[in-house]
């Protein structure tokens, strides 16, 4: 357990919540209504990229104002070392294809590490009207349109053959093809597989009991930093290959009874390599 004070944890949570909320509003309110109609045009993709960058700039400016001595690692290139021992890990728009097409499963992900350990995670999903948050040692919660501070807990673990498992596919065609082959081999042994399009939301859905487990290859720290903490604080187990932490090689999160069998099956099928 980190030696960070309770005051620091509370401060980091407040900063993360406000940064994620502001970025979510920017992305929601700034998205052109006809963006999905023109989704095949290069100009549409450019608009998404511009919104992504604008959201990261908004977040980093907020962090610089309130926590000027902290480091930052962002998907869109933000990278500062800092001197406080705190580092922010930011994905300003997780689920860009969903955003492009007007699907609701996209999110802003903001996490704060202290001396290498994640202390705070916030995932803001504006079109789902949900804010997921967790502080190390304090549990995980979801604030939604009809509730405030609903405590999250993973579902009771079913046998693997009755588990609903989430996954994601990479952007590279060869990797995506292999991931599809592995998913095809997995489906008969599960209740079913879901592909949501946002790693941050998938991890939160494990935390909230909407999925029994989730796995994906090829993620970056900004994809899973906040969602990993939220899932763990809700009672999930997370990791990569057996005995290893979650990483770009493989990310696995599941309720305790599903985690081990799922991880072993993914290892057997070679889901950790292309």
mmCIF file of C-alpha atoms in Angstrom:
data_model
loop_
_atom_site.group_PDB
_atom_site.id
_atom_site.type_symbol
_atom_site.label_atom_id
_atom_site.label_comp_id
_atom_site.label_asym_id
_atom_site.label_seq_id
_atom_site.Cartn_x
_atom_site.Cartn_y
_atom_site.Cartn_z
ATOM 1 C CA UNK A 1 0.000 0.000 0.000
ATOM 2 C CA UNK A 2 1.270 3.453 -0.912
ATOM 3 C CA UNK A 3 2.474 5.808 1.818
ATOM 4 C CA UNK A 4 0.570 8.695 0.211
ATOM 5 C CA UNK A 5 -1.539 10.649 2.680
ATOM 6 C CA UNK A 6 -5.324 10.618 2.657
ATOM 7 C CA UNK A 7 -5.242 14.332 1.916
ATOM 8 C CA UNK A 8 -3.152 13.760 -1.208
ATOM 9 C CA UNK A 9 -5.487 10.990 -2.392
ATOM 10 C CA UNK A 10 -8.505 13.258 -1.954
ATOM 11 C CA UNK A 11 -6.802 16.127 -3.751
ATOM 12 C CA UNK A 12 -5.783 13.967 -6.695
ATOM 13 C CA UNK A 13 -9.305 12.553 -6.985
ATOM 14 C CA UNK A 14 -10.836 16.048 -7.055
ATOM 15 C CA UNK A 15 -8.389 17.203 -9.741
ATOM 16 C CA UNK A 16 -8.953 14.063 -11.830
ATOM 17 C CA UNK A 17 -12.743 14.312 -11.632
ATOM 18 C CA UNK A 18 -12.767 17.943 -12.738
ATOM 19 C CA UNK A 19 -10.265 17.379 -15.558
ATOM 20 C CA UNK A 20 -12.197 14.384 -16.894
ATOM 21 C CA UNK A 21 -15.537 16.190 -16.600
ATOM 22 C CA UNK A 22 -14.303 19.222 -18.529
ATOM 23 C CA UNK A 23 -12.734 17.097 -21.265
ATOM 24 C CA UNK A 24 -15.885 14.995 -21.542
ATOM 25 C CA UNK A 25 -18.026 18.099 -21.975
ATOM 26 C CA UNK A 26 -15.655 19.449 -24.627
ATOM 27 C CA UNK A 27 -15.811 16.200 -26.592
ATOM 28 C CA UNK A 28 -19.571 15.771 -26.214
ATOM 29 C CA UNK A 29 -20.536 19.347 -27.002
ATOM 30 C CA UNK A 30 -17.877 19.929 -29.658
ATOM 31 C CA UNK A 31 -18.644 16.885 -31.801
ATOM 32 C CA UNK A 32 -20.257 17.901 -35.114
ATOM 33 C CA UNK A 33 -23.699 16.351 -35.570
ATOM 34 C CA UNK A 34 -22.862 15.085 -39.052
ATOM 35 C CA UNK A 35 -19.511 13.535 -38.114
ATOM 36 C CA UNK A 36 -20.772 9.951 -38.322
ATOM 37 C CA UNK A 37 -22.464 10.536 -41.693
ATOM 38 C CA UNK A 38 -19.106 11.385 -43.220
ATOM 39 C CA UNK A 39 -17.197 8.726 -41.298
ATOM 40 C CA UNK A 40 -15.415 7.444 -44.405
ATOM 41 C CA UNK A 41 -13.905 10.827 -45.245
ATOM 42 C CA UNK A 42 -10.392 11.738 -44.159
ATOM 43 C CA UNK A 43 -11.693 15.092 -42.953
ATOM 44 C CA UNK A 44 -13.901 13.306 -40.408
ATOM 45 C CA UNK A 45 -10.936 11.449 -38.980
ATOM 46 C CA UNK A 46 -9.050 14.725 -38.800
ATOM 47 C CA UNK A 47 -11.863 16.247 -36.753
ATOM 48 C CA UNK A 48 -11.657 13.361 -34.267
ATOM 49 C CA UNK A 49 -7.884 13.793 -34.026
ATOM 50 C CA UNK A 50 -8.308 17.526 -33.431
ATOM 51 C CA UNK A 51 -10.879 16.875 -30.689
ATOM 52 C CA UNK A 52 -8.588 14.274 -29.115
ATOM 53 C CA UNK A 53 -5.680 16.727 -29.013
ATOM 54 C CA UNK A 54 -7.886 19.561 -27.745
ATOM 55 C CA UNK A 55 -9.167 17.360 -24.915
ATOM 56 C CA UNK A 56 -5.634 16.404 -23.878
ATOM 57 C CA UNK A 57 -4.556 20.060 -23.921
ATOM 58 C CA UNK A 58 -7.512 20.948 -21.718
ATOM 59 C CA UNK A 59 -6.587 18.209 -19.246
ATOM 60 C CA UNK A 60 -2.888 19.049 -19.147
ATOM 61 C CA UNK A 61 -3.665 22.747 -18.683
ATOM 62 C CA UNK A 62 -5.929 21.875 -15.748
ATOM 63 C CA UNK A 63 -3.208 19.686 -14.241
ATOM 64 C CA UNK A 64 -0.579 22.401 -14.742
ATOM 65 C CA UNK A 65 -2.788 24.914 -12.961
ATOM 66 C CA UNK A 66 -3.598 22.739 -9.945
ATOM 67 C CA UNK A 67 -0.596 20.373 -9.761
ATOM 68 C CA UNK A 68 2.293 22.164 -11.536
ATOM 69 C CA UNK A 69 5.033 19.917 -10.122
ATOM 70 C CA UNK A 70 3.503 16.635 -11.301
ATOM 71 C CA UNK A 71 4.557 14.573 -14.293
ATOM 72 C CA UNK A 72 2.201 13.718 -17.157
ATOM 73 C CA UNK A 73 2.014 10.904 -19.709
ATOM 74 C CA UNK A 74 -0.668 11.404 -22.352
ATOM 75 C CA UNK A 75 -1.718 9.466 -25.435
ATOM 76 C CA UNK A 76 -1.413 12.518 -27.653
ATOM 77 C CA UNK A 77 2.176 13.233 -26.702
ATOM 78 C CA UNK A 78 2.139 14.954 -23.333
ATOM 79 C CA UNK A 79 5.244 13.806 -21.451
ATOM 80 C CA UNK A 80 6.749 15.672 -18.506
ATOM 81 C CA UNK A 81 8.767 14.242 -15.647
ATOM 82 C CA UNK A 82 7.661 16.362 -12.696
ATOM 83 C CA UNK A 83 9.281 16.530 -9.273
ATOM 84 C CA UNK A 84 6.458 15.688 -6.840
ATOM 85 C CA UNK A 85 6.419 11.904 -7.187
ATOM 86 C CA UNK A 86 2.986 12.118 -8.844
ATOM 87 C CA UNK A 87 2.498 11.242 -12.504
ATOM 88 C CA UNK A 88 -0.765 11.580 -14.401
ATOM 89 C CA UNK A 89 -1.624 9.045 -17.115
ATOM 90 C CA UNK A 90 -4.195 10.439 -19.517
ATOM 91 C CA UNK A 91 -6.238 9.116 -22.416
ATOM 92 C CA UNK A 92 -8.304 12.098 -23.576
ATOM 93 C CA UNK A 93 -10.519 9.989 -25.861
ATOM 94 C CA UNK A 94 -10.629 6.227 -25.447
ATOM 95 C CA UNK A 95 -12.847 4.732 -28.120
ATOM 96 C CA UNK A 96 -12.145 7.066 -31.020
ATOM 97 C CA UNK A 97 -13.951 4.934 -33.624
ATOM 98 C CA UNK A 98 -17.049 4.847 -31.430
ATOM 99 C CA UNK A 99 -16.789 8.632 -31.121
ATOM 100 C CA UNK A 100 -16.441 8.984 -34.890
ATOM 101 C CA UNK A 101 -19.590 6.944 -35.522
ATOM 102 C CA UNK A 102 -21.661 8.447 -32.732
ATOM 103 C CA UNK A 103 -21.679 5.321 -30.565
ATOM 104 C CA UNK A 104 -21.892 5.995 -26.812
ATOM 105 C CA UNK A 105 -18.986 3.834 -25.614
ATOM 106 C CA UNK A 106 -16.159 6.349 -25.521
ATOM 107 C CA UNK A 107 -14.550 7.873 -22.466
ATOM 108 C CA UNK A 108 -11.978 10.169 -20.934
ATOM 109 C CA UNK A 109 -9.512 8.278 -18.727
ATOM 110 C CA UNK A 110 -7.428 10.041 -16.069
ATOM 111 C CA UNK A 111 -5.209 8.236 -13.550
ATOM 112 C CA UNK A 112 -2.683 9.477 -11.000
ATOM 113 C CA UNK A 113 0.335 7.488 -9.842
ATOM 114 C CA UNK A 114 2.408 8.241 -6.770
ATOM 115 C CA UNK A 115 5.904 6.785 -6.783
ATOM 116 C CA UNK A 116 4.874 4.298 -9.436
ATOM 117 C CA UNK A 117 1.661 3.077 -7.780
ATOM 118 C CA UNK A 118 -1.739 4.105 -9.126
ATOM 119 C CA UNK A 119 -3.635 6.014 -6.450
ATOM 120 C CA UNK A 120 -6.599 7.457 -8.352
ATOM 121 C CA UNK A 121 -8.549 6.497 -11.438
ATOM 122 C CA UNK A 122 -11.419 8.304 -13.146
ATOM 123 C CA UNK A 123 -13.247 7.212 -16.301
ATOM 124 C CA UNK A 124 -15.783 9.721 -17.597
ATOM 125 C CA UNK A 125 -18.293 8.301 -20.122
ATOM 126 C CA UNK A 126 -20.433 11.313 -21.109
ATOM 127 C CA UNK A 127 -22.896 9.618 -23.460
ATOM 128 C CA UNK A 128 -23.502 6.854 -20.927
ATOM 129 C CA UNK A 129 -23.924 9.617 -18.322
ATOM 130 C CA UNK A 130 -21.605 7.734 -15.991
ATOM 131 C CA UNK A 131 -18.485 8.686 -14.067
ATOM 132 C CA UNK A 132 -16.411 5.840 -12.657
ATOM 133 C CA UNK A 133 -13.915 6.614 -9.914
ATOM 134 C CA UNK A 134 -11.639 4.828 -7.511
ATOM 135 C CA UNK A 135 -9.041 5.683 -4.904
ATOM 136 C CA UNK A 136 -6.581 3.031 -3.787
ATOM 137 C CA UNK A 137 -7.946 1.392 -0.646
ATOM 138 C CA UNK A 138 -11.294 3.203 -0.752
ATOM 139 C CA UNK A 139 -13.313 1.117 -3.219
ATOM 140 C CA UNK A 140 -14.767 1.982 -6.615
ATOM 141 C CA UNK A 141 -17.912 3.950 -7.365
ATOM 142 C CA UNK A 142 -20.109 5.038 -10.245
ATOM 143 C CA UNK A 143 -21.986 8.316 -10.406
ATOM 144 C CA UNK A 144 -24.833 8.190 -12.919
ATOM 145 C CA UNK A 145 -27.992 10.068 -13.868
ATOM 146 C CA UNK A 146 -30.125 8.404 -11.210
ATOM 147 C CA UNK A 147 -27.613 7.719 -8.476
ATOM 148 C CA UNK A 148 -24.633 9.238 -6.747
ATOM 149 C CA UNK A 149 -21.819 7.122 -5.478
ATOM 150 C CA UNK A 150 -23.105 3.620 -6.234
ATOM 151 C CA UNK A 151 -20.418 1.289 -4.929
ATOM 152 C CA UNK A 152 -19.143 -1.097 -7.571
ATOM 153 C CA UNK A 153 -18.605 -4.814 -7.101
ATOM 154 C CA UNK A 154 -17.794 -7.547 -9.574
ATOM 155 C CA UNK A 155 -20.399 -10.208 -10.287
ATOM 156 C CA UNK A 156 -20.228 -13.529 -8.453
ATOM 157 C CA UNK A 157 -17.952 -15.724 -10.571
ATOM 158 C CA UNK A 158 -19.748 -18.174 -12.863
ATOM 159 C CA UNK A 159 -18.121 -21.210 -14.466
ATOM 160 C CA UNK A 160 -16.143 -20.104 -17.500
ATOM 161 C CA UNK A 161 -18.689 -21.611 -19.875
ATOM 162 C CA UNK A 162 -21.310 -19.211 -18.481
ATOM 163 C CA UNK A 163 -19.058 -16.135 -18.405
ATOM 164 C CA UNK A 164 -19.609 -13.052 -20.554
ATOM 165 C CA UNK A 165 -16.180 -11.841 -21.656
ATOM 166 C CA UNK A 166 -15.213 -8.537 -23.241
ATOM 167 C CA UNK A 167 -12.293 -8.028 -25.610
ATOM 168 C CA UNK A 168 -10.873 -5.604 -28.146
ATOM 169 C CA UNK A 169 -8.999 -5.755 -31.433
ATOM 170 C CA UNK A 170 -5.981 -3.762 -32.606
ATOM 171 C CA UNK A 171 -5.833 -1.358 -35.513
ATOM 172 C CA UNK A 172 -3.254 -3.324 -37.507
ATOM 173 C CA UNK A 173 -4.948 -5.745 -39.909
ATOM 174 C CA UNK A 174 -2.614 -8.689 -39.232
ATOM 175 C CA UNK A 175 -2.967 -8.368 -35.456
ATOM 176 C CA UNK A 176 -6.732 -7.976 -35.736
ATOM 177 C CA UNK A 177 -6.978 -11.107 -37.876
ATOM 178 C CA UNK A 178 -5.074 -13.177 -35.317
ATOM 179 C CA UNK A 179 -7.144 -11.731 -32.466
ATOM 180 C CA UNK A 180 -10.301 -12.688 -34.350
ATOM 181 C CA UNK A 181 -9.050 -16.257 -34.780
ATOM 182 C CA UNK A 182 -8.355 -16.516 -31.046
ATOM 183 C CA UNK A 183 -11.772 -15.063 -30.235
ATOM 184 C CA UNK A 184 -13.338 -17.626 -32.550
ATOM 185 C CA UNK A 185 -11.674 -20.438 -30.598
ATOM 186 C CA UNK A 186 -12.777 -18.907 -27.291
ATOM 187 C CA UNK A 187 -16.449 -18.256 -28.056
ATOM 188 C CA UNK A 188 -17.660 -21.880 -27.782
ATOM 189 C CA UNK A 189 -16.280 -22.056 -24.232
ATOM 190 C CA UNK A 190 -17.995 -18.867 -22.975
ATOM 191 C CA UNK A 191 -21.548 -17.593 -22.663
ATOM 192 C CA UNK A 192 -20.519 -15.062 -25.296
ATOM 193 C CA UNK A 193 -17.964 -12.396 -26.191
ATOM 194 C CA UNK A 194 -18.532 -8.654 -26.424
ATOM 195 C CA UNK A 195 -16.359 -6.122 -28.248
ATOM 196 C CA UNK A 196 -17.171 -2.664 -26.887
ATOM 197 C CA UNK A 197 -14.434 -0.518 -28.425
ATOM 198 C CA UNK A 198 -13.140 1.212 -25.280
ATOM 199 C CA UNK A 199 -10.709 -0.563 -22.963
ATOM 200 C CA UNK A 200 -11.381 1.918 -20.162
ATOM 201 C CA UNK A 201 -15.129 1.261 -20.291
ATOM 202 C CA UNK A 202 -14.629 -2.503 -20.591
ATOM 203 C CA UNK A 203 -12.591 -2.498 -17.388
ATOM 204 C CA UNK A 204 -15.282 -0.438 -15.675
ATOM 205 C CA UNK A 205 -17.911 -2.879 -16.916
ATOM 206 C CA UNK A 206 -16.010 -5.678 -15.200
ATOM 207 C CA UNK A 207 -16.011 -3.539 -12.055
ATOM 208 C CA UNK A 208 -19.746 -2.929 -12.295
ATOM 209 C CA UNK A 209 -20.754 -6.512 -13.080
ATOM 210 C CA UNK A 210 -21.696 -5.937 -16.715
ATOM 211 C CA UNK A 211 -18.924 -8.288 -17.790
ATOM 212 C CA UNK A 212 -17.473 -11.318 -16.001
ATOM 213 C CA UNK A 213 -14.059 -10.732 -17.546
ATOM 214 C CA UNK A 214 -12.097 -8.863 -20.173
ATOM 215 C CA UNK A 215 -8.867 -9.378 -22.084
ATOM 216 C CA UNK A 216 -6.961 -7.529 -24.783
ATOM 217 C CA UNK A 217 -3.528 -7.427 -26.359
ATOM 218 C CA UNK A 218 -1.786 -4.253 -27.455
ATOM 219 C CA UNK A 219 -2.959 -1.739 -24.854
ATOM 220 C CA UNK A 220 -0.902 1.225 -23.681
ATOM 221 C CA UNK A 221 -0.663 2.513 -20.087
ATOM 222 C CA UNK A 222 -3.142 5.313 -20.777
ATOM 223 C CA UNK A 223 -5.690 2.734 -21.994
ATOM 224 C CA UNK A 224 -5.793 0.765 -18.748
ATOM 225 C CA UNK A 225 -4.317 2.855 -15.901
ATOM 226 C CA UNK A 226 -7.594 4.239 -14.532
ATOM 227 C CA UNK A 227 -9.783 1.271 -15.442
ATOM 228 C CA UNK A 228 -7.378 -1.197 -13.872
ATOM 229 C CA UNK A 229 -7.588 0.525 -10.486
ATOM 230 C CA UNK A 230 -11.371 0.804 -10.722
ATOM 231 C CA UNK A 231 -11.672 -2.903 -11.519
ATOM 232 C CA UNK A 232 -9.325 -3.930 -8.687
ATOM 233 C CA UNK A 233 -11.078 -1.709 -6.155
ATOM 234 C CA UNK A 234 -14.366 -3.386 -7.162
ATOM 235 C CA UNK A 235 -12.920 -6.817 -6.378
ATOM 236 C CA UNK A 236 -11.538 -7.907 -9.751
ATOM 237 C CA UNK A 237 -8.189 -9.525 -10.293
ATOM 238 C CA UNK A 238 -6.019 -8.046 -13.038
ATOM 239 C CA UNK A 239 -2.774 -9.040 -14.699
ATOM 240 C CA UNK A 240 -1.105 -10.077 -17.918
ATOM 241 C CA UNK A 241 0.363 -13.472 -18.662
ATOM 242 C CA UNK A 242 0.410 -15.821 -15.644
ATOM 243 C CA UNK A 243 2.555 -14.298 -12.912
ATOM 244 C CA UNK A 244 3.017 -10.995 -14.742
ATOM 245 C CA UNK A 245 1.384 -7.577 -14.431
ATOM 246 C CA UNK A 246 -0.936 -6.279 -17.106
ATOM 247 C CA UNK A 247 0.928 -4.726 -20.001
ATOM 248 C CA UNK A 248 0.833 -4.133 -23.721
ATOM 249 C CA UNK A 249 1.548 -7.821 -24.180
ATOM 250 C CA UNK A 250 -1.707 -8.823 -22.513
ATOM 251 C CA UNK A 251 -4.276 -7.270 -20.186
ATOM 252 C CA UNK A 252 -6.706 -9.497 -18.293
ATOM 253 C CA UNK A 253 -9.316 -8.439 -15.728
ATOM 254 C CA UNK A 254 -12.041 -10.627 -14.253
ATOM 255 C CA UNK A 255 -13.922 -11.631 -11.145
ATOM 256 C CA UNK A 256 -11.711 -13.841 -8.937
ATOM 257 C CA UNK A 257 -13.187 -17.177 -10.006
ATOM 258 C CA UNK A 258 -13.010 -16.337 -13.703
ATOM 259 C CA UNK A 259 -9.566 -14.716 -13.736
ATOM 260 C CA UNK A 260 -7.355 -17.790 -13.346
ATOM 261 C CA UNK A 261 -9.135 -20.037 -15.866
ATOM 262 C CA UNK A 262 -9.393 -17.182 -18.379
ATOM 263 C CA UNK A 263 -5.726 -16.277 -17.987
ATOM 264 C CA UNK A 264 -4.641 -19.905 -18.401
ATOM 265 C CA UNK A 265 -6.792 -20.329 -21.497
ATOM 266 C CA UNK A 266 -5.376 -17.175 -23.080
ATOM 267 C CA UNK A 267 -1.854 -18.395 -22.336
ATOM 268 C CA UNK A 268 -2.603 -21.758 -23.924
ATOM 269 C CA UNK A 269 -3.946 -20.096 -27.072
ATOM 270 C CA UNK A 270 -1.040 -17.643 -27.303
ATOM 271 C CA UNK A 271 -3.216 -14.551 -27.019
ATOM 272 C CA UNK A 272 -0.169 -12.600 -25.835
ATOM 273 C CA UNK A 273 1.641 -12.587 -29.178
ATOM 274 C CA UNK A 274 0.856 -11.841 -32.825
#
